[in-house]
Coordinates of C-alpha atoms in Angstrom, one line a residue:
Chain C
M31 CA -158.1 141.3 -21.7
S32 CA -161.5 140.7 -22.9
K33 CA -161.8 137.0 -22.2
S34 CA -160.1 134.8 -19.7
V35 CA -157.8 132.1 -20.1
D36 CA -160.5 129.6 -18.8
E37 CA -163.0 130.9 -21.1
T38 CA -161.2 130.7 -23.7
V39 CA -159.7 127.1 -23.4
F40 CA -163.4 126.1 -22.3
D41 CA -164.7 127.6 -25.7
Y42 CA -162.2 125.9 -27.4
F43 CA -163.2 122.9 -25.9
A44 CA -166.7 123.4 -26.5
L45 CA -166.0 124.2 -30.4
L46 CA -164.0 121.0 -30.4
L47 CA -167.2 119.2 -29.6
K48 CA -169.7 120.5 -31.8
E49 CA -167.4 120.3 -34.9
P50 CA -166.0 117.6 -36.9
V51 CA -162.1 117.0 -36.5
E52 CA -161.3 118.2 -40.2
D53 CA -162.9 121.1 -40.3
T54 CA -161.6 122.6 -37.2
V55 CA -158.3 121.8 -38.4
E56 CA -158.6 122.8 -41.9
K57 CA -160.9 125.9 -41.3
S58 CA -160.3 127.0 -37.9
P59 CA -160.2 130.5 -37.9
I60 CA -157.9 130.2 -34.8
V61 CA -155.5 130.0 -37.7
Q62 CA -156.7 132.5 -39.7
S63 CA -156.8 134.8 -37.3
N64 CA -153.2 134.4 -36.0
L65 CA -151.0 134.2 -39.1
K66 CA -149.8 137.9 -38.7
T67 CA -148.7 137.2 -34.9
Q68 CA -146.2 135.1 -33.4
G69 CA -145.5 135.4 -29.8
T70 CA -147.2 138.5 -29.6
V71 CA -150.2 140.1 -28.6
A72 CA -152.9 138.5 -30.8
P73 CA -155.9 140.5 -31.4
K74 CA -158.6 139.5 -30.8
T75 CA -160.8 137.9 -33.8
D76 CA -163.0 136.0 -32.3
A77 CA -164.3 135.5 -28.5
S78 CA -165.5 131.8 -29.3
V79 CA -161.9 130.5 -30.0
P80 CA -158.4 130.3 -28.6
L81 CA -155.9 131.8 -31.0
V82 CA -152.9 130.0 -32.9
T83 CA -149.7 131.6 -34.0
K84 CA -148.6 131.8 -37.8
K85 CA -145.5 130.1 -36.3
S86 CA -147.9 127.2 -34.8
A87 CA -149.8 127.1 -38.4
Q88 CA -146.8 126.5 -40.7
D89 CA -145.1 124.6 -38.1
I90 CA -147.4 121.8 -37.2
P91 CA -148.6 120.2 -40.2
F92 CA -152.6 120.1 -40.0
N93 CA -153.0 118.0 -42.9
I94 CA -151.7 114.8 -41.6
E95 CA -153.9 113.1 -43.5
A96 CA -151.8 113.5 -46.6
E97 CA -148.4 113.1 -44.4
P98 CA -149.2 111.5 -41.4
S99 CA -145.6 110.2 -40.1
K100 CA -143.8 113.1 -41.7
A101 CA -146.5 115.4 -40.3
I102 CA -145.9 113.6 -36.2
E103 CA -141.8 113.6 -36.5
D104 CA -141.8 117.9 -37.9
S105 CA -145.2 118.1 -34.6
I106 CA -142.2 116.3 -32.5
K107 CA -139.4 118.4 -33.7
S108 CA -141.7 121.5 -33.3
I109 CA -142.4 120.8 -30.1
S110 CA -139.1 120.5 -29.2
F111 CA -138.3 123.6 -30.4
E112 CA -140.8 125.1 -29.0
T113 CA -140.8 123.8 -25.8
N114 CA -136.8 125.2 -25.7
E115 CA -138.4 128.2 -26.6
I116 CA -140.4 128.3 -24.0
S117 CA -138.2 127.3 -21.7
K118 CA -136.1 130.5 -22.5
H119 CA -139.2 132.5 -22.9
V120 CA -140.3 131.7 -19.4
V121 CA -136.9 132.3 -17.9
Q122 CA -136.9 135.6 -19.8
D123 CA -140.1 136.4 -18.4
R124 CA -139.3 136.1 -15.3
S125 CA -136.5 138.8 -15.4
I126 CA -137.7 141.1 -18.1
P127 CA -140.8 142.7 -17.2
S128 CA -143.5 142.9 -19.7
S129 CA -146.5 145.4 -19.6
D130 CA -148.9 143.5 -22.4
H131 CA -149.0 140.0 -22.1
S132 CA -152.2 139.0 -23.6
V133 CA -154.1 135.4 -22.4
T134 CA -154.6 134.9 -26.3
S135 CA -151.2 135.7 -27.3
T136 CA -150.2 131.8 -26.3
P137 CA -147.6 130.1 -28.0
A138 CA -148.9 127.4 -26.2
S139 CA -152.4 127.3 -28.3
L140 CA -149.4 125.9 -30.6
Y141 CA -150.2 122.3 -28.7
Q142 CA -153.7 122.7 -28.7
P143 CA -153.9 121.4 -32.7
I144 CA -151.4 118.8 -32.0
A145 CA -154.1 116.8 -30.2
K146 CA -156.0 116.4 -33.5
P147 CA -153.6 115.5 -36.1
S148 CA -153.1 111.9 -35.7
S149 CA -153.8 109.1 -38.2
E150 CA -153.4 106.3 -35.6
R151 CA -155.3 107.9 -33.4
S152 CA -158.0 110.6 -33.4
F153 CA -157.9 113.3 -30.7
A154 CA -161.0 114.2 -31.2
E155 CA -162.5 111.3 -29.8
P156 CA -161.4 111.7 -26.6
I157 CA -162.4 114.8 -26.5
E158 CA -165.6 114.2 -28.1
N159 CA -166.6 111.8 -25.1
I160 CA -165.9 114.5 -22.7
N161 CA -169.3 115.9 -22.1
K162 CA -169.3 119.3 -21.5
Q163 CA -170.4 118.8 -17.6
A164 CA -167.3 117.1 -17.4
L165 CA -165.3 119.6 -19.3
E166 CA -166.2 122.2 -17.3
K167 CA -165.4 120.0 -13.9
L168 CA -161.9 119.5 -15.3
L169 CA -161.5 122.9 -15.9
S170 CA -162.9 124.3 -12.7
A171 CA -159.5 123.3 -11.0
V172 CA -158.4 126.3 -13.6
S173 CA -161.0 128.3 -13.1
K174 CA -161.2 128.5 -9.1
P175 CA -160.6 132.0 -8.0
E176 CA -157.5 132.3 -6.1
P177 CA -157.1 133.8 -2.1
Q178 CA -154.6 136.9 -3.4
A179 CA -156.5 139.6 -5.9
A180 CA -153.4 139.2 -8.2
I181 CA -153.4 135.3 -8.4
E182 CA -157.1 136.1 -9.2
A183 CA -155.9 137.9 -12.4
Q184 CA -153.6 135.2 -13.4
P185 CA -155.7 131.8 -12.6
K186 CA -152.2 129.7 -12.8
P187 CA -148.7 130.4 -12.0
L188 CA -145.8 130.0 -14.3
M189 CA -145.0 126.5 -15.2
T190 CA -141.1 125.8 -15.1
A191 CA -139.4 124.3 -17.8
V192 CA -139.3 120.8 -16.8
E193 CA -143.3 121.3 -16.9
I194 CA -143.5 122.4 -20.1
K195 CA -141.3 119.6 -20.9
A196 CA -143.0 117.0 -19.1
S197 CA -146.4 118.6 -21.0
A198 CA -144.5 118.1 -24.4
D199 CA -143.6 114.8 -23.3
K200 CA -147.2 114.3 -22.7
V201 CA -148.4 115.1 -26.2
R202 CA -145.5 112.7 -27.7
Q203 CA -147.2 109.8 -25.5
A204 CA -150.4 111.2 -26.7
L205 CA -149.1 110.6 -30.5
G206 CA -147.6 107.0 -29.2
L207 CA -144.2 107.9 -29.9
A208 CA -141.0 107.6 -27.9
T209 CA -140.1 110.0 -25.6
D210 CA -137.3 112.7 -25.6
V211 CA -134.2 111.3 -24.6
A212 CA -133.4 115.2 -23.2
V213 CA -136.6 114.7 -21.4
N214 CA -136.1 113.5 -17.4
K215 CA -138.2 110.6 -17.5
A216 CA -138.8 111.2 -13.4
S217 CA -139.8 114.7 -13.9
V218 CA -142.3 114.0 -16.4
T219 CA -143.7 111.0 -13.9
S220 CA -143.7 113.6 -11.0
A221 CA -145.3 115.9 -13.1
L222 CA -148.1 113.8 -14.1
T223 CA -148.7 112.1 -11.2
Q224 CA -149.6 115.9 -10.0
K225 CA -152.7 115.2 -12.4
N226 CA -155.8 113.7 -10.9
A227 CA -158.0 112.9 -13.6
V228 CA -157.1 110.9 -16.8
A229 CA -158.9 113.5 -19.2
D230 CA -157.2 115.9 -17.1
K231 CA -153.9 114.8 -18.2
E232 CA -155.0 115.0 -21.7
I233 CA -156.4 118.6 -21.0
K234 CA -154.4 120.0 -18.2
P235 CA -150.8 120.1 -19.7
L236 CA -152.2 121.9 -22.5
V237 CA -153.9 124.7 -20.4
D238 CA -151.2 124.9 -18.4
I239 CA -148.8 125.6 -21.1
K240 CA -151.0 127.9 -22.1
L241 CA -151.4 129.5 -19.4
A242 CA -147.7 129.6 -18.4
E243 CA -147.1 131.6 -21.2
T244 CA -149.7 133.8 -21.3
T245 CA -149.2 135.1 -17.9
P246 CA -148.0 138.4 -17.4
S247 CA -144.2 137.5 -16.0
P248 CA -144.0 140.4 -14.2
I249 CA -147.1 140.0 -12.4
N250 CA -146.1 136.7 -11.4
K251 CA -142.8 137.1 -10.5
A252 CA -144.2 139.8 -8.0
I253 CA -146.5 137.0 -6.7
I254 CA -143.8 134.7 -6.9
N255 CA -141.5 137.3 -4.7
G256 CA -144.6 137.9 -2.3
E257 CA -145.1 134.8 -1.6
E258 CA -141.3 133.7 -1.2
Q259 CA -141.3 137.3 1.2
S260 CA -144.2 136.1 3.2
D261 CA -142.5 132.8 3.9
V262 CA -139.4 134.7 5.1
V263 CA -141.5 136.7 7.2
A264 CA -143.5 133.6 8.5
Q265 CA -140.4 132.6 9.3
T266 CA -138.7 135.3 11.3
Q267 CA -141.9 135.9 13.2
L268 CA -141.5 132.6 14.4
G269 CA -138.2 132.4 15.5
A270 CA -139.0 135.7 17.1
T271 CA -141.6 134.9 18.8
P272 CA -141.4 136.2 22.6
P273 CA -142.0 132.9 25.0
S274 CA -145.2 133.6 26.2
I275 CA -145.9 135.1 29.8
T276 CA -147.9 132.2 30.8
E277 CA -145.2 129.8 29.8
N278 CA -143.9 128.7 33.0
L279 CA -147.6 127.8 34.4
Q280 CA -148.3 125.9 30.9
Q281 CA -144.9 123.7 31.3
V282 CA -146.3 123.1 35.0
L283 CA -149.7 122.0 33.7
D284 CA -150.3 118.7 32.2
E285 CA -152.0 118.7 29.0
E286 CA -155.3 118.1 30.8
F287 CA -155.6 119.7 34.2
Q288 CA -158.0 120.6 37.1
V289 CA -159.0 123.8 37.7
L290 CA -161.7 125.1 40.7
F291 CA -164.0 127.4 39.8
F292 CA -165.5 129.6 42.5
K293 CA -167.8 132.7 42.7
V294 CA -167.0 136.5 43.8
A295 CA -170.0 138.9 43.3
G296 CA -171.2 136.9 40.3
L297 CA -167.8 137.0 39.0
T298 CA -166.5 133.1 38.1
L299 CA -162.9 132.4 38.4
A300 CA -160.6 129.4 37.8
V301 CA -157.4 128.7 39.8
P302 CA -155.4 125.6 38.7
L303 CA -155.7 123.2 41.2
V304 CA -151.8 122.5 41.1
S305 CA -151.8 126.5 42.4
L306 CA -154.3 125.9 45.0
G307 CA -153.1 125.7 48.7
G308 CA -156.2 124.9 49.7
I309 CA -159.6 126.1 51.1
V310 CA -160.2 127.5 54.5
K311 CA -163.9 128.3 55.7
V312 CA -163.8 132.2 56.7
E313 CA -164.4 132.5 60.3
R314 CA -162.7 135.8 61.6
I315 CA -161.0 138.3 59.7
N316 CA -159.0 140.7 61.7
H317 CA -159.1 144.2 60.1
L318 CA -155.2 146.0 59.9
I319 CA -155.6 149.1 59.8
G320 CA -153.6 151.4 57.0
R321 CA -154.2 148.5 54.8
P322 CA -155.8 149.0 51.1
K323 CA -159.3 148.3 51.0
W324 CA -159.1 145.1 49.2
F325 CA -157.0 143.7 51.8
L326 CA -159.7 142.3 54.5
G327 CA -157.8 141.3 57.2
V328 CA -155.8 138.8 58.7
Q329 CA -157.7 135.2 59.8
P330 CA -155.9 133.0 62.0
H331 CA -155.8 129.5 60.6
R332 CA -153.6 126.8 62.5
E333 CA -151.5 128.6 64.0
E334 CA -150.9 130.6 61.1
K335 CA -152.4 133.7 59.5
I336 CA -154.1 133.8 56.6
N337 CA -154.0 137.3 54.6
V338 CA -157.4 137.8 52.9
V339 CA -157.9 139.6 49.9
D340 CA -161.3 141.0 49.0
T341 CA -161.5 139.5 45.8
C342 CA -164.0 141.6 44.6
A343 CA -162.3 144.8 45.7
W344 CA -158.8 143.8 44.2
V345 CA -160.2 142.3 40.7
M346 CA -163.1 144.8 40.1
P347 CA -162.0 147.8 42.2
E348 CA -164.0 150.3 39.5
K349 CA -167.4 148.2 40.8
Y350 CA -166.7 148.1 44.1
S351 CA -169.0 150.2 46.0
P352 CA -169.9 150.4 49.6
Q353 CA -173.0 148.9 48.5
M354 CA -171.5 146.2 47.3
A355 CA -169.3 145.2 49.9
E356 CA -172.4 145.1 52.1
S357 CA -173.9 142.6 49.7
I358 CA -171.0 140.4 49.5
D359 CA -170.7 137.6 52.0
Y360 CA -167.7 135.8 51.8
Q361 CA -167.9 132.2 52.7
Y362 CA -164.6 130.7 51.8
L363 CA -161.0 131.3 51.2
V364 CA -158.9 130.2 48.1
M365 CA -155.3 129.7 49.3
L366 CA -152.7 130.4 46.8
E367 CA -149.9 127.8 46.7
D368 CA -147.9 128.1 49.9
S369 CA -148.3 131.5 50.3
R370 CA -150.1 133.5 53.3
W371 CA -152.6 135.2 50.5
G372 CA -156.2 133.7 50.5
L373 CA -158.9 135.0 48.2
A374 CA -162.2 135.5 49.7
C375 CA -165.2 134.0 47.9
E376 CA -168.6 133.7 48.1
S377 CA -169.1 130.3 46.9
L378 CA -167.1 127.0 45.4
V379 CA -168.7 125.9 41.7
N380 CA -166.7 123.0 41.1
A381 CA -163.4 121.2 40.4
V382 CA -163.4 120.4 36.8
K383 CA -160.5 118.7 34.3
I384 CA -160.0 121.0 31.3
D385 CA -157.9 120.7 28.4
K386 CA -154.8 122.8 28.2
S387 CA -156.3 124.3 24.3
H388 CA -159.6 124.6 26.5
V389 CA -157.9 127.7 27.6
N390 CA -157.2 130.9 25.8
W391 CA -153.6 131.4 27.1
R392 CA -152.2 134.9 27.1
E393 CA -149.0 135.3 25.1
K394 CA -148.3 139.3 26.0
P395 CA -147.6 140.6 29.1
G396 CA -150.6 143.3 30.0
K397 CA -152.5 144.7 32.2
R398 CA -153.5 142.0 34.3
P399 CA -150.4 139.8 35.1
W400 CA -152.5 138.2 37.5
L401 CA -154.8 136.8 34.8
A402 CA -152.9 133.5 32.8
G403 CA -155.9 133.6 30.4
V404 CA -159.6 132.9 29.6
V405 CA -161.2 129.4 30.3
K406 CA -163.3 128.9 26.7
Q407 CA -166.2 126.9 27.5
Q408 CA -167.1 128.5 31.0
M409 CA -165.9 132.0 29.9
C410 CA -164.1 132.8 32.9
G411 CA -160.7 134.1 34.0
I412 CA -158.1 131.5 35.0
L413 CA -155.7 133.1 37.6
H414 CA -152.0 133.3 37.1
V415 CA -151.5 132.0 40.7
Q416 CA -147.4 133.3 41.0
A417 CA -148.1 136.5 39.2
L418 CA -151.0 137.2 41.5
I419 CA -149.2 136.4 44.9
D420 CA -146.1 138.7 43.4
M421 CA -148.5 141.6 43.1
L422 CA -150.0 141.0 46.3
D423 CA -146.5 140.8 48.1
A424 CA -145.8 143.9 46.5
G425 CA -148.9 145.8 47.7
L426 CA -150.4 146.1 44.4
G427 CA -153.7 146.0 43.3
C428 CA -155.2 144.9 40.2
Q429 CA -154.3 147.8 38.2
D430 CA -151.2 149.2 39.8
S431 CA -148.7 148.6 37.6
I432 CA -146.3 145.6 38.4
D433 CA -143.1 148.2 37.8
R434 CA -143.8 149.6 41.2
G435 CA -143.5 146.8 43.3
Chain H
M641 CA -145.9 129.8 55.5
S642 CA -142.7 127.6 55.9
D643 CA -140.7 130.4 55.5
S644 CA -142.1 132.5 58.8
R645 CA -142.1 129.1 60.9
S646 CA -138.3 128.7 60.2
V647 CA -137.6 132.1 60.8
A648 CA -139.1 132.1 63.9
A649 CA -138.0 128.4 65.0
V650 CA -134.3 130.3 64.5
A651 CA -135.2 133.3 66.8
A652 CA -136.7 130.8 69.2
G653 CA -133.3 129.3 69.2
S654 CA -131.3 132.7 69.8
D655 CA -133.3 135.1 71.5
D656 CA -136.6 134.8 72.1
A657 CA -137.3 136.8 74.7
V658 CA -141.2 136.6 76.6
L659 CA -142.6 140.4 76.1
Q660 CA -145.6 141.3 77.9
W661 CA -148.4 143.5 76.4
V662 CA -151.5 145.2 77.6
T663 CA -154.2 144.1 75.0
F664 CA -157.1 146.8 74.0
K665 CA -160.2 147.0 72.1
L666 CA -160.7 148.7 69.1
D667 CA -163.5 148.3 66.8
N668 CA -163.6 144.8 67.9
E669 CA -160.1 144.1 67.3
T670 CA -157.6 143.3 69.6
Y671 CA -154.2 145.5 70.1
G672 CA -150.9 144.9 72.1
I673 CA -149.2 147.9 73.7
N674 CA -145.6 147.2 75.3
V675 CA -146.3 147.1 79.0
M676 CA -143.4 148.8 79.9
Q677 CA -144.9 151.9 78.2
V678 CA -148.2 152.0 80.1
Q679 CA -148.2 154.0 82.8
E680 CA -151.8 153.5 84.2
V681 CA -155.5 152.9 83.1
L682 CA -158.2 155.2 83.8
R683 CA -161.8 155.3 83.3
Y684 CA -163.0 157.8 81.1
T685 CA -163.0 161.2 82.2
E686 CA -164.2 164.3 80.8
I687 CA -161.8 165.6 78.5
A688 CA -161.5 169.3 78.1
P689 CA -161.1 170.3 74.1
V690 CA -158.4 172.5 72.9
P691 CA -159.1 175.1 70.4
G692 CA -156.5 175.3 67.4
A693 CA -155.3 171.3 68.2
P694 CA -154.8 169.2 65.7
N695 CA -157.9 166.9 64.9
Y696 CA -156.3 163.6 66.4
V697 CA -156.1 165.6 69.4
L698 CA -159.4 165.3 71.8
G699 CA -158.9 167.2 74.3
I700 CA -156.7 167.0 78.0
I701 CA -157.2 165.6 81.2
N702 CA -156.1 166.5 84.6
L703 CA -154.2 163.7 85.8
R704 CA -153.3 164.6 89.5
G705 CA -152.3 168.2 88.7
N706 CA -150.5 167.1 85.5
V707 CA -152.0 168.0 82.1
V708 CA -152.3 165.1 79.9
T709 CA -153.2 164.9 76.0
V710 CA -155.7 162.3 74.8
I711 CA -155.1 161.3 71.6
D712 CA -157.9 160.4 69.4
T713 CA -157.0 156.9 68.8
R714 CA -160.1 155.7 66.3
S715 CA -159.4 158.6 64.4
R716 CA -155.4 157.8 64.2
F717 CA -156.2 154.6 63.4
G718 CA -158.6 155.5 60.5
L719 CA -161.7 153.7 62.2
Q720 CA -165.6 155.5 62.6
S721 CA -165.7 157.3 66.0
A722 CA -167.6 155.4 68.7
D723 CA -169.9 156.5 71.6
V724 CA -168.4 156.1 75.1
D725 CA -169.1 153.6 77.3
D726 CA -168.3 152.1 80.6
S727 CA -166.1 150.4 79.0
T728 CA -164.1 153.0 77.6
R729 CA -160.5 153.3 79.1
I730 CA -158.1 156.2 78.7
V731 CA -154.8 154.4 78.8
I732 CA -151.6 156.8 79.6
I733 CA -148.7 155.8 77.9
E734 CA -144.9 157.3 77.5
A735 CA -143.9 157.6 74.4
E736 CA -140.9 159.6 72.6
K737 CA -140.5 160.8 76.2
Q738 CA -143.8 162.7 76.6
V739 CA -147.0 161.1 78.4
I740 CA -149.9 161.1 76.6
G741 CA -153.2 159.1 76.7
I742 CA -154.9 156.8 74.4
L743 CA -158.9 156.6 74.2
V744 CA -159.8 152.9 73.4
D745 CA -163.0 151.0 73.7
S746 CA -161.8 148.5 76.4
V747 CA -159.0 147.4 78.1
A748 CA -158.5 143.4 78.2
E749 CA -155.5 141.9 79.6
V750 CA -151.6 141.5 80.1
V751 CA -150.4 139.2 77.2
Y752 CA -147.1 137.0 77.5
L753 CA -145.6 136.7 74.0
R754 CA -142.3 135.2 72.9
R755 CA -140.7 137.2 70.4
S756 CA -141.0 134.1 68.0
E757 CA -144.7 134.1 68.2
I758 CA -144.6 137.7 66.7
D759 CA -145.0 137.9 63.1
N760 CA -144.6 140.4 60.9
A761 CA -147.8 142.5 59.7
P762 CA -148.6 142.0 55.6
N763 CA -146.4 144.9 54.1
V764 CA -149.3 145.8 51.8
G765 CA -150.2 148.9 53.4
T766 CA -149.5 152.5 51.9
E767 CA -151.1 154.6 54.3
E768 CA -149.7 156.3 57.3
S769 CA -151.5 153.8 59.6
A770 CA -150.1 151.0 57.9
K771 CA -146.4 151.8 60.3
F772 CA -148.6 152.1 63.7
I773 CA -148.5 148.2 63.6
Q774 CA -144.9 146.4 64.6
G775 CA -146.5 143.0 64.2
V776 CA -149.4 140.6 64.9
S777 CA -149.6 137.6 67.0
N778 CA -151.8 134.4 67.0
R779 CA -153.0 133.9 70.2
D780 CA -156.1 131.3 71.1
N781 CA -157.0 131.6 67.6
E782 CA -157.4 135.5 68.1
L783 CA -155.0 137.7 65.8
L784 CA -153.3 140.5 68.5
I785 CA -152.0 143.4 66.5
L786 CA -149.1 145.0 68.4
V787 CA -148.5 148.7 68.0
D788 CA -145.8 150.6 68.0
L789 CA -146.5 153.8 70.1
D790 CA -143.5 155.6 69.3
K791 CA -144.7 155.8 65.6
L792 CA -148.4 156.7 66.6
L793 CA -147.5 160.2 65.7
S794 CA -144.6 161.3 63.4
D795 CA -141.5 163.5 64.5
D796 CA -143.5 166.6 63.8
E797 CA -146.8 165.3 65.4
W798 CA -144.7 164.6 68.8
A799 CA -143.4 168.3 68.6
E800 CA -146.4 169.6 68.1
L801 CA -148.0 167.7 71.2
S802 CA -145.7 169.1 73.8
D803 CA -146.5 172.7 72.9
I804 CA -150.1 172.1 73.5

């Protein structure tokens, strides 16, 4: 393909802007260069102009000066016939692969000169009124690169038969004649409402038809199939999405919920207030023999005993060293729900209200079930307290597998 | 917390016996042993080391003509060793039908505890020493760690101890 559809169309309209209507009709190289082709690949004769098939040259009477009414009637018949043909062609194209479709081998080009031969209204006039900038703007819609590479190669998808008929009807309307009874008016209306600009209504259908005809159907079919497949995949993925591991926690929390931020050895952690059992000042922690390093001991509190977790040792065992242990000065215990477990922390930062959407919730189970997610703004972990309690009850450390419990 | 309270309440209604515990200090923690297993408490005396004895054995003492093996409790509990001072005591106990001595930092008192006042220790221990603790009790806002002397040594160790 030496020239894109958009460039060809653009060149065509550029030519219309320059040349008088009569010259364009009678001496157009479009007709001359395409006399030998019909519905097949047209050899590229002139890069600056679009091509028209022999059939279009024969069927569409360009010399409308001589027999305007007859020419129009013939044009309508030709359009109806061509519309049917196009419909068939499109349907066939979708089923029969074709390896050699040229953008310029377009029966849609049939319709391009139709806009010109009108005795009542010169189709060159509105085109003349359109400046090049406006034209570029209009064509930009079809010139925009598609996200998919395949779509890039084919700027527009295939037109449906209804759309083609609608476009044909548009031409008839432009000619000031009655709409073909076979054409569904509603379809036409809906098709027309999809066009944004008034000028676009004049030009776009022509472009669309051309593109529809010139688009290699196998590729389009592949694209359509791909889209259908991707839709199916998306639906399947939606249906198969496993429930988030933090779903229970998220259900408990309101859309906006409060969290308490606390610090341990420079690390900030957040705990939802609904999961906070209380805050207890560190007093005397009784060390129990035979316990893991992360188990600081037991602190009596109001006739109860708090199992104190060395949060730093539990959360960051790989960084925990005797030097770090000496440097840490635990001040408070963050109680987990109504359990006996309390996380030792050095300082309490603050309690703030955050939105659920401000947390990057964990969706999949991983090595850290105790981590519900990450608070985006503070960039700190938010605890899944129930999972943490389960792990602590099972005597598991941060890096221990939950299966062990 | 409420669970343990309710369990304790049930126990109090049914079988809430009062138990006496001899308390001693070790590395600033207070431990309790069943008074029924304590024979006597001695001031520190010279402990004769025994060549080839296990590392948890400090040595032997002569207690009124009987040879008593003294256990290094700190070592057994995984604690760092400490110097002997005036408060250091040797507690003579009877466990697994053997009489042994345990070296402690100090002996405090005999306390009375209801069974309902005893809670299970947090079950997070993976080390051998974790099973020494049979429970904990909160007394005057101070934690008392109750030691199961029978489990202070394994069956093999008890057997090995009898051959010394």
